[in-house]
XYZ file of C-alpha atoms in Angstrom:
670
model
C 60.100 130.483 105.601
C 56.765 132.027 104.591
C 54.010 131.718 106.211
C 51.941 129.899 103.865
C 54.254 127.036 103.148
C 54.871 126.444 106.804
C 50.780 126.035 107.050
C 51.149 123.506 103.706
C 54.300 121.206 105.316
C 52.726 121.396 108.785
C 55.671 122.324 110.629
C 55.469 121.569 114.392
C 55.040 124.578 116.495
C 57.160 123.575 119.440
C 60.431 122.847 116.069
C 63.298 124.926 117.639
C 63.315 128.796 116.386
C 66.525 129.027 116.225
C 68.056 125.790 114.341
C 64.877 124.735 112.569
C 64.676 120.815 112.687
C 62.304 118.606 113.928
C 61.792 117.292 117.160
C 63.752 113.716 117.186
C 60.291 111.406 118.113
C 60.415 108.228 120.585
C 61.163 105.221 118.914
C 58.069 103.929 118.546
C 56.567 100.410 120.367
C 55.337 97.159 118.324
C 52.240 98.415 117.839
C 53.410 101.520 116.336
C 55.971 99.948 113.967
C 53.236 97.659 113.055
C 50.450 100.228 112.119
C 52.938 102.114 110.208
C 54.552 99.248 107.805
C 50.644 98.411 107.221
C 49.933 101.693 106.109
C 53.468 101.738 104.033
C 51.779 98.684 102.253
C 48.315 100.240 101.895
C 50.102 103.001 99.945
C 51.313 100.047 97.624
C 48.269 99.116 97.371
C 46.915 102.647 96.366
C 49.776 103.529 94.092
C 47.685 103.582 90.620
C 45.231 106.035 92.184
C 47.802 108.291 93.141
C 49.959 108.001 89.908
C 46.201 108.906 88.737
C 46.747 112.007 90.740
C 50.607 112.448 89.564
C 49.372 112.259 85.798
C 46.415 115.259 86.197
C 48.543 117.473 87.990
C 51.775 116.302 85.323
C 49.172 117.157 82.449
C 48.192 120.768 83.731
C 51.754 121.288 83.283
C 52.142 120.179 79.973
C 48.868 122.253 78.937
C 51.599 125.832 79.610
C 53.883 124.376 76.899
C 52.621 126.240 74.069
C 51.864 129.449 75.531
C 55.467 129.426 77.481
C 57.166 128.055 73.853
C 55.941 131.648 72.489
C 57.566 133.816 75.505
C 61.108 135.983 74.981
C 63.746 135.032 77.599
C 62.634 138.341 79.572
C 59.252 137.990 79.716
C 60.243 134.211 81.560
C 61.846 135.943 83.609
C 59.038 138.329 84.295
C 56.883 135.125 84.705
C 59.343 133.396 87.149
C 59.278 136.602 89.258
C 55.942 136.370 89.673
C 55.395 132.690 90.789
C 58.710 133.394 92.981
C 56.160 136.094 94.783
C 53.195 133.864 94.701
C 55.167 131.327 96.166
C 56.401 133.176 98.965
C 53.144 134.716 100.299
C 50.630 131.741 99.586
C 53.352 128.700 99.580
C 53.042 126.119 97.672
C 49.188 125.632 95.956
C 48.931 123.806 93.286
C 48.438 126.346 91.124
C 51.598 127.843 92.013
C 53.494 124.954 91.771
C 52.159 123.427 88.062
C 52.943 127.251 86.566
C 56.648 126.970 88.065
C 56.872 123.297 87.321
C 56.256 124.833 83.471
C 58.586 127.612 83.655
C 61.218 125.097 84.165
C 60.659 122.518 82.079
C 60.655 125.282 79.400
C 63.841 127.012 80.636
C 65.619 123.743 80.995
C 64.216 122.585 77.735
C 65.991 126.450 76.227
C 69.224 125.957 78.505
C 70.357 122.157 78.079
C 67.906 120.903 75.272
C 66.455 118.475 77.792
C 62.519 119.216 78.560
C 60.711 117.098 81.462
C 58.774 114.016 80.100
C 55.542 113.532 81.366
C 56.533 111.074 84.146
C 59.716 113.152 85.248
C 56.841 116.116 86.362
C 55.093 112.897 88.032
C 58.399 112.195 90.120
C 58.641 115.864 90.955
C 55.403 116.157 92.350
C 55.696 113.374 94.304
C 59.109 114.515 95.703
C 57.204 117.967 96.801
C 54.682 115.696 99.072
C 57.771 114.709 100.512
C 57.628 110.980 98.924
C 59.980 108.280 98.073
C 59.579 108.582 93.839
C 60.725 104.785 92.871
C 62.437 105.279 89.380
C 64.094 103.331 87.078
C 67.389 103.423 86.182
C 68.254 105.750 83.446
C 65.033 108.175 83.926
C 65.932 111.102 84.460
C 66.245 111.493 88.374
C 68.335 114.435 88.136
C 65.943 116.338 86.118
C 62.910 114.961 87.674
C 64.885 116.629 91.031
C 65.636 120.274 89.327
C 61.579 120.953 89.798
C 60.806 120.711 93.675
C 63.975 121.818 93.992
C 63.847 125.444 92.271
C 60.122 125.606 93.922
C 60.674 125.380 97.014
C 63.893 127.440 96.587
C 61.732 129.939 95.274
C 59.965 129.376 98.454
C 62.235 130.602 100.686
C 63.205 127.783 102.173
C 66.807 126.196 101.816
C 66.943 122.843 99.843
C 69.105 120.169 100.075
C 70.225 117.533 97.270
C 71.935 115.022 99.188
C 73.790 112.057 96.730
C 76.163 109.522 96.902
C 79.455 110.460 96.204
C 81.347 113.443 95.430
C 81.385 112.691 91.356
C 77.687 113.701 91.221
C 77.120 116.264 93.443
C 79.821 118.187 91.336
C 78.417 116.998 88.279
C 74.486 117.765 88.892
C 75.395 121.223 90.302
C 77.549 121.990 87.785
C 74.962 120.759 84.741
C 72.308 122.728 86.551
C 73.434 125.711 87.544
C 72.571 127.560 84.888
C 68.614 126.963 85.418
C 68.906 127.726 88.884
C 70.825 130.937 87.751
C 67.774 131.823 85.151
C 65.342 131.668 88.456
C 68.523 133.734 90.202
C 68.828 131.035 92.467
C 72.185 130.103 93.601
C 73.577 127.065 94.216
C 75.950 125.854 96.388
C 78.102 122.576 96.029
C 80.392 120.755 99.399
C 82.635 118.312 98.636
C 85.308 116.681 100.956
C 88.170 118.884 100.759
C 86.345 121.726 101.164
C 87.270 124.234 104.037
C 85.199 125.438 106.908
C 84.497 129.155 105.395
C 83.616 127.489 101.597
C 81.472 124.643 103.248
C 79.962 128.129 104.958
C 78.875 129.777 101.344
C 77.826 126.507 100.195
C 75.078 126.127 102.990
C 74.085 129.749 102.565
C 73.080 129.199 98.996
C 69.432 128.463 98.198
C 70.013 124.942 96.883
C 73.008 122.929 97.970
C 74.344 119.588 96.747
C 76.287 117.745 98.567
C 77.149 114.401 99.720
C 74.773 112.183 102.379
C 78.382 112.025 104.928
C 79.285 115.600 104.928
C 76.561 116.558 105.599
C 75.751 114.644 108.483
C 79.235 115.008 110.020
C 78.632 119.144 109.541
C 75.807 118.556 111.765
C 77.778 117.508 114.146
C 80.255 119.555 114.278
C 77.108 122.305 114.483
C 75.848 120.410 117.438
C 79.231 120.224 119.200
C 79.507 123.865 118.917
C 75.892 124.503 120.070
C 75.006 121.591 122.231
C 71.171 121.234 121.841
C 68.925 122.720 124.745
C 68.176 126.728 125.921
C 71.487 127.452 126.418
C 73.547 126.460 123.217
C 70.480 127.961 121.281
C 70.396 131.579 123.003
C 74.073 132.198 122.652
C 73.586 131.286 118.936
C 70.840 133.678 119.086
C 72.660 136.448 120.829
C 75.624 135.885 118.191
C 72.929 136.412 115.444
C 71.233 139.720 117.119
C 75.164 140.966 117.197
C 75.447 140.556 113.568
C 78.574 138.216 113.846
C 78.130 136.194 110.599
C 77.728 132.776 110.351
C 80.598 130.451 110.262
C 82.783 133.770 111.590
C 84.904 131.675 113.936
C 85.661 129.195 111.041
C 83.318 126.585 111.787
C 80.850 125.484 109.557
C 77.019 126.234 110.255
C 73.918 125.028 108.205
C 71.332 127.002 108.793
C 68.653 123.945 109.409
C 67.191 121.400 107.922
C 64.025 122.149 106.247
C 64.183 120.482 103.133
C 65.907 117.626 101.405
C 65.886 115.552 98.298
C 68.031 111.761 98.693
C 69.367 110.328 95.236
C 69.810 106.801 96.105
C 67.304 106.957 98.795
C 67.381 103.806 99.460
C 71.323 103.341 99.263
C 71.928 106.066 102.027
C 68.338 105.163 104.444
C 68.609 102.277 104.122
C 71.708 100.058 103.179
C 73.961 102.259 104.866
C 71.553 102.706 108.082
C 73.126 99.974 109.785
C 75.877 101.927 111.158
C 76.230 105.176 113.048
C 78.194 108.201 111.699
C 80.531 109.261 114.888
C 82.949 112.131 114.895
C 86.005 111.140 116.674
C 89.476 112.397 118.232
C 92.483 110.685 117.960
C 94.561 109.681 121.187
C 97.470 108.056 122.140
C 97.166 104.694 122.204
C 98.313 103.884 126.130
C 99.178 99.983 125.534
C 100.961 100.041 121.761
C 101.543 97.073 119.593
C 102.225 94.280 122.489
C 99.059 93.895 123.451
C 97.292 93.605 120.428
C 100.130 91.065 119.109
C 99.396 89.316 122.383
C 95.022 89.646 121.638
C 95.860 88.214 117.834
C 98.108 85.184 119.338
C 95.334 84.392 121.999
C 92.396 84.420 119.613
C 94.404 82.191 116.567
C 94.699 79.411 119.644
C 91.247 79.105 120.124
C 89.278 76.281 118.605
C 86.036 77.234 115.947
C 83.208 75.101 118.119
C 84.828 74.429 121.133
C 85.991 78.280 122.491
C 83.849 80.384 120.171
C 80.814 80.712 117.557
C 80.941 82.760 114.933
C 77.926 84.607 113.380
C 78.620 85.598 110.145
C 74.729 86.987 109.688
C 75.810 89.555 112.984
C 79.302 90.140 111.774
C 79.811 89.354 115.271
C 81.920 86.122 117.555
C 80.505 84.398 120.771
C 83.008 83.560 123.192
C 82.016 79.914 124.572
C 82.626 79.133 128.503
C 86.027 76.736 127.551
C 86.822 79.604 125.720
C 86.164 82.378 128.541
C 88.273 79.542 130.395
C 90.915 79.373 128.083
C 91.930 83.355 127.863
C 91.549 83.140 131.818
C 94.525 80.602 131.593
C 96.260 82.556 129.113
C 95.892 85.935 131.400
C 97.524 84.123 134.405
C 100.626 85.962 135.433
C 100.301 88.474 132.577
C 99.788 92.261 133.697
C 97.122 95.679 132.802
C 94.182 94.720 130.739
C 94.467 90.997 131.031
C 94.122 91.011 134.620
C 90.337 92.402 134.044
C 87.883 89.479 132.600
C 85.642 92.012 130.727
C 88.875 93.400 128.999
C 90.715 90.990 128.185
C 87.332 88.729 126.619
C 86.556 92.087 124.375
C 90.123 92.204 123.220
C 90.238 88.478 122.384
C 86.701 89.056 120.627
C 88.353 92.138 118.758
C 91.574 90.108 117.439
C 88.720 86.970 116.462
C 86.695 89.296 114.223
C 90.011 90.699 112.787
C 90.586 86.818 112.652
C 87.153 85.776 111.223
C 85.003 88.760 110.357
C 87.145 90.847 107.794
C 89.078 89.627 104.741
C 91.328 91.549 102.570
C 90.167 93.054 99.224
C 86.459 91.932 100.816
C 86.546 94.429 103.949
C 89.615 96.551 103.290
C 92.220 97.283 100.806
C 95.726 97.940 102.016
C 97.458 101.421 100.400
C 100.073 103.396 101.377
C 101.200 100.765 104.083
C 97.677 101.961 105.745
C 93.933 100.164 105.960
C 91.254 101.712 104.009
C 87.830 100.617 104.790
C 86.040 99.336 101.559
C 81.828 100.522 101.829
C 80.574 97.400 101.294
C 77.201 98.476 99.368
C 78.819 100.521 96.782
C 82.449 99.085 96.456
C 84.059 102.562 97.593
C 87.215 103.180 99.487
C 86.420 105.205 102.578
C 90.040 106.513 103.225
C 88.606 108.956 106.293
C 86.892 106.161 108.199
C 88.212 103.991 110.842
C 86.431 101.033 112.920
C 86.159 101.528 116.402
C 87.440 99.693 119.911
C 90.844 98.724 118.991
C 89.411 97.071 115.456
C 91.552 99.081 113.515
C 94.110 98.536 115.056
C 94.309 94.426 115.548
C 93.510 94.332 111.632
C 97.059 96.055 111.125
C 98.852 94.285 113.651
C 97.370 91.358 111.662
C 98.539 92.814 108.452
C 102.204 93.929 109.501
C 101.420 97.385 109.067
C 102.597 100.161 111.156
C 100.311 101.345 114.436
C 97.645 104.139 114.041
C 96.287 105.803 116.969
C 92.993 104.836 118.875
C 90.228 107.043 117.660
C 87.846 108.450 120.933
C 83.801 109.014 119.856
C 82.934 112.446 120.718
C 79.593 112.863 118.519
C 77.486 110.190 116.990
C 74.286 109.650 115.446
C 72.877 107.565 112.961
C 70.853 108.462 109.764
C 67.595 106.953 110.935
C 67.553 109.956 113.719
C 69.065 112.823 111.326
C 66.793 112.492 108.605
C 63.680 112.317 110.216
C 64.756 115.448 111.363
C 63.781 117.443 107.906
C 60.852 119.397 108.038
C 60.248 117.862 104.911
C 62.578 115.100 103.566
C 61.782 113.280 99.751
C 63.951 111.074 98.108
C 64.611 109.201 94.537
C 65.826 105.486 93.742
C 65.459 102.851 91.189
C 64.742 100.051 94.068
C 62.135 100.990 96.809
C 58.980 98.843 97.044
C 61.141 96.028 98.766
C 61.526 98.227 101.587
C 58.470 100.323 101.344
C 57.145 99.151 105.094
C 61.036 100.101 106.555
C 60.762 103.617 104.999
C 56.592 104.230 106.266
C 58.165 102.885 109.546
C 61.528 104.983 110.012
C 61.311 107.936 108.417
C 57.020 108.346 107.422
C 58.096 108.221 103.613
C 55.479 106.758 101.342
C 57.229 104.808 98.328
C 55.239 105.574 95.027
C 56.431 103.656 91.939
C 56.565 106.335 88.916
C 55.957 104.295 85.247
C 58.968 104.594 82.841
C 59.193 106.778 80.186
C 59.553 103.802 77.932
C 58.493 100.614 78.035
C 61.257 98.187 79.665
C 62.115 95.488 76.942
C 65.064 93.987 78.640
C 64.943 90.079 78.450
C 65.874 88.253 81.259
C 67.507 85.317 80.493
C 66.645 83.414 84.302
C 68.977 82.783 87.380
C 71.183 79.494 87.368
C 72.353 78.316 90.595
C 75.860 75.712 89.823
C 77.002 73.592 92.652
C 80.066 75.380 92.990
C 81.850 78.253 92.132
C 84.468 76.535 89.709
C 81.514 75.851 87.492
C 80.097 79.097 87.633
C 83.277 81.090 86.636
C 83.882 78.739 83.884
C 80.363 79.900 82.509
C 80.840 83.247 83.190
C 84.063 83.110 80.814
C 81.997 81.132 78.327
C 78.953 83.700 77.941
C 81.266 86.632 78.066
C 83.253 85.240 74.789
C 79.623 84.849 73.470
C 78.656 88.318 74.141
C 81.950 89.775 72.787
C 81.594 87.396 69.283
C 77.903 89.005 69.270
C 79.036 92.058 69.018
C 77.186 92.805 72.397
C 78.389 94.781 75.530
C 78.951 93.144 78.731
C 78.649 93.847 82.514
C 79.468 91.312 85.049
C 78.669 92.076 88.604
C 80.872 90.833 91.803
C 80.444 91.738 95.492
C 83.643 91.864 96.221
C 87.296 93.330 95.489
C 88.217 89.890 95.391
C 85.990 88.181 93.357
C 86.460 91.096 90.471
C 90.049 90.212 90.271
C 89.174 86.518 90.443
C 87.180 87.339 87.249
C 89.868 89.130 85.531
C 92.453 86.396 86.252
C 89.873 84.123 84.306
C 88.875 86.293 81.681
C 93.316 86.471 80.689
C 93.420 83.131 80.859
C 90.549 83.008 78.049
C 92.062 85.869 76.499
C 89.380 87.999 76.829
C 90.254 91.584 76.908
C 87.730 93.914 80.045
C 88.232 96.248 82.144
C 88.055 96.039 85.999
C 86.416 98.635 88.090
C 86.542 98.406 91.625
C 87.944 100.232 94.854
C 91.107 100.346 93.023
C 90.159 102.063 90.096
C 87.376 104.796 91.984
C 89.427 108.020 90.701
C 88.374 106.929 86.960
C 85.108 104.988 87.050
C 82.798 107.425 85.741
C 85.531 107.003 82.840
C 85.187 103.345 82.962
C 80.850 103.158 83.024
C 80.504 105.869 80.559
C 82.599 103.764 77.777
C 81.042 100.388 79.250
C 78.532 100.029 76.266
C 81.098 100.151 73.603
C 81.025 96.934 71.446
C 83.165 94.103 72.360
C 83.567 95.633 76.011
C 83.804 94.036 78.979
C 83.382 95.619 82.483
C 84.092 93.538 85.680
C 82.549 95.661 88.193
C 81.969 95.637 91.950
C 78.143 96.601 93.654
C 77.130 99.192 90.910
C 74.536 100.600 92.840
C 74.614 104.434 93.171
C 77.566 104.803 90.689
C 74.970 107.620 88.988
C 77.183 107.370 85.334
C 74.801 106.500 82.263
C 76.303 103.186 79.579
C 75.873 104.868 76.861
C 75.600 102.110 73.978
C 77.005 102.801 70.622
C 74.863 101.872 67.542
C 76.410 98.814 66.660
C 75.850 97.363 70.258
C 72.104 98.472 69.926
C 71.762 97.051 67.303
C 73.497 93.660 68.269
C 70.953 93.802 71.017
C 72.181 96.348 73.648
C 74.168 95.528 77.215
C 74.240 92.353 78.659
C 74.645 92.156 82.429
C 75.597 89.164 84.427
C 74.623 88.919 88.196
C 77.775 86.323 88.975
C 76.384 86.733 93.390
C 73.133 87.005 94.095
C 73.270 90.202 97.086
C 71.897 90.209 100.183
C 68.737 92.139 99.195
C 67.132 91.114 96.340
C 66.355 95.142 95.213
C 70.257 95.580 95.215
C 70.277 92.537 92.463
C 67.421 94.168 90.621
C 69.804 97.823 90.303
C 72.524 95.833 88.533
C 70.210 94.495 85.959
C 68.579 97.916 85.354
C 72.188 98.710 84.268
C 70.473 97.020 80.955
C 67.749 98.483 78.999
C 67.715 101.802 80.426
C 64.920 104.227 78.538
C 64.057 101.748 75.793
C 66.922 100.401 75.062
C 67.598 96.871 73.950
C 69.072 94.855 76.646
C 69.369 91.251 78.911
C 70.328 90.437 81.700
C 70.899 86.564 83.868
C 72.286 85.558 86.819
C 74.977 83.070 87.495
C 75.468 82.067 91.216
C 77.188 79.240 93.114
C 75.651 76.909 95.908
C 78.820 77.855 97.793
C 78.369 81.826 97.796
C 78.207 83.968 101.145
C 74.843 84.515 100.989
C 73.725 80.891 100.898
C 76.414 79.725 103.707
C 75.840 82.394 105.669
C 72.212 82.678 105.662
C 70.422 79.482 104.408
C 73.083 76.764 105.617
C 70.895 73.803 106.659
C 69.109 74.466 103.165
C 72.479 74.688 101.431
C 73.725 71.497 102.595
C 70.785 69.775 102.005
C 70.427 70.878 98.433
C 74.290 69.949 97.696
C 73.263 66.297 98.630
C 69.812 65.529 97.324
C 71.594 67.471 93.729
C 74.954 65.962 93.986
C 74.715 64.491 90.422
C 73.500 67.797 89.338
C 75.706 70.754 87.095
C 73.089 73.774 88.217
C 70.134 73.830 90.598
C 66.841 72.824 89.105
C 65.105 76.692 88.673
C 62.238 75.897 91.216
C 65.642 74.568 93.636
C 67.236 77.661 93.004
C 64.998 79.982 93.517
C 63.557 78.849 96.522
C 67.127 79.180 98.396
C 67.557 82.599 96.971
C 64.033 83.778 98.440
C 64.680 81.886 101.391
C 68.382 83.662 102.011
C 67.614 87.197 100.653
C 64.506 86.904 102.814
C 66.510 86.102 105.984
C 69.193 88.506 105.475
C 66.811 91.158 105.221
C 64.893 90.193 107.967
C 68.565 90.351 110.002
C 69.221 93.319 108.429
C 66.172 95.358 109.733
C 67.037 93.874 113.240
C 70.210 95.729 112.786
C 68.891 98.714 111.632
C 66.566 98.962 114.674
C 69.547 98.174 117.368
C 71.848 100.426 116.017
C 69.596 103.265 116.399
C 68.614 102.204 119.821
C 72.250 102.207 121.115
C 72.632 105.194 119.351
C 70.380 106.470 121.891
C 71.767 104.851 124.723
C 75.607 106.417 123.487
C 74.614 109.830 123.259
C 72.989 109.717 127.122
C 76.410 108.106 127.699
C 77.996 111.195 125.814
C 76.446 113.620 127.445
C 76.703 113.142 130.774
C 80.360 112.641 130.083
C 79.875 116.610 128.604
C 80.212 115.939 125.343
C 77.600 114.247 122.492
C 75.343 115.440 119.660
């Protein structure tokens, strides 16, 4: 890394020399978090000023276009070599960055037939400055990320471009490889099935495209191999001085955490940050199936409200005094773990969780006789994940499946703690304004909204909250028939596999041909989304956030009014609703959207139950809540859910710090 670049990025002098990363700072107190939140909101207030700064930089880049267009390819290569030397020598000075962006723009136009728009140049410079750029769906975030990735890599700094799934990582790496190659840069690609040697080679490239979970797990594996602290770093240094190549013993090895560009940043840094990433090992279950069957039987005998409470918002159960007494009575005469109060209560709590909190086709699928967890934010199956502390085995017994081995935690880390360790991190997403304060508090990232390249002409047809689900689904089917008759393309968004299949059954009954995209069709999702813009096409999909494939409208659909999006149930975060609506009206295309929800949806029953009951009684003779009442209930419930999730993310970090100390005491850990 060049000295000039180090100066411009203000890398702390105490960053580890062998494995460059930022030290994991302490968790701030209430005052620290309040101040950081105010700074995040202040960044929103000054966004117009920052946009003008970015527009000036982008204008300087565009001013070089005519000159570069006249150059032959060899002359362009010479200019690229010259700017590389300048970046290595001086760091990220604006003059060098402007020239580099202009060269990237010209090369991309020649090799890919795509030339960066002014707003993409603005977004690229924001990423270079370590900001989170909010760019609307369809604004070309892939090409935007190319600008800072090439620039930073030419300055001698390894770059990680982090996406949410292997399809996007592969697509972007392959599509942009020619541009990177023109500048003499190697592109590495990390996908889950790669072996250790291939992973090491991918990390050794100047730019590496990877999936967020794979990257963090590789980091944890490296930290297990080289325990943090002086002894581990000395061992690593001795190997390097002895000429032993990285990964020579078959283990992957990151060169450090230098610069990260996170695509779909709100999904990675906010939505998925409620759960730590854990490396575990399989261990034979010493208790066997009988213990879990007994625990489930005891849990099923308890009465809700009398023996226990279910806190759906926190995804937890709480035993009441009567419940503890009932468990003690059931445990009488039984040996093993039943003889210990804390152990038997935890067993029964896990049994209650399996029965009351985790539903088939919402939280998990049964595939090939195995429980596979569904990612609640993307709707995808996480085949390699399992629940901790016997919950996974409890659900297997509940479903009558063979028992898998229990897993012991070896190392763990949260996304919050991991991404704070990059010397510089940046991100892109279509929706981040709502979480701007938290992005600043947790990651030190300022959110900056980048204007669209073309005005958005998407028509919003309003929100409707029906008194019950039956009327909502009838309205969805009715609207689907209207859109097909009009020659429009239709996307119906649902929150779960179960809901998507319920809609599918309703559409079948109405004789409306359609395609379903949920965790069962994970493999073919890109193909399904790509054809969702055809005339008369109806696509029913679970959460569309982060799917990353453009819905290309046919000429007939564009002429008929574009894609229409129906949100059939509100999400717990308003920005996820915006993500779904953003599938329509991309890049100036025509389109429309509407929300058709129901008063008995999970969002309202979990996060605003009293107001839900009050409105149901007050408007019992209505079919649809008045607009003002529906909007009020939605805002109230989503605000409560977002506060709760923010608190859970905070508690996840605190729990992770405690767990790390426990693991370190046991001789393992990060």
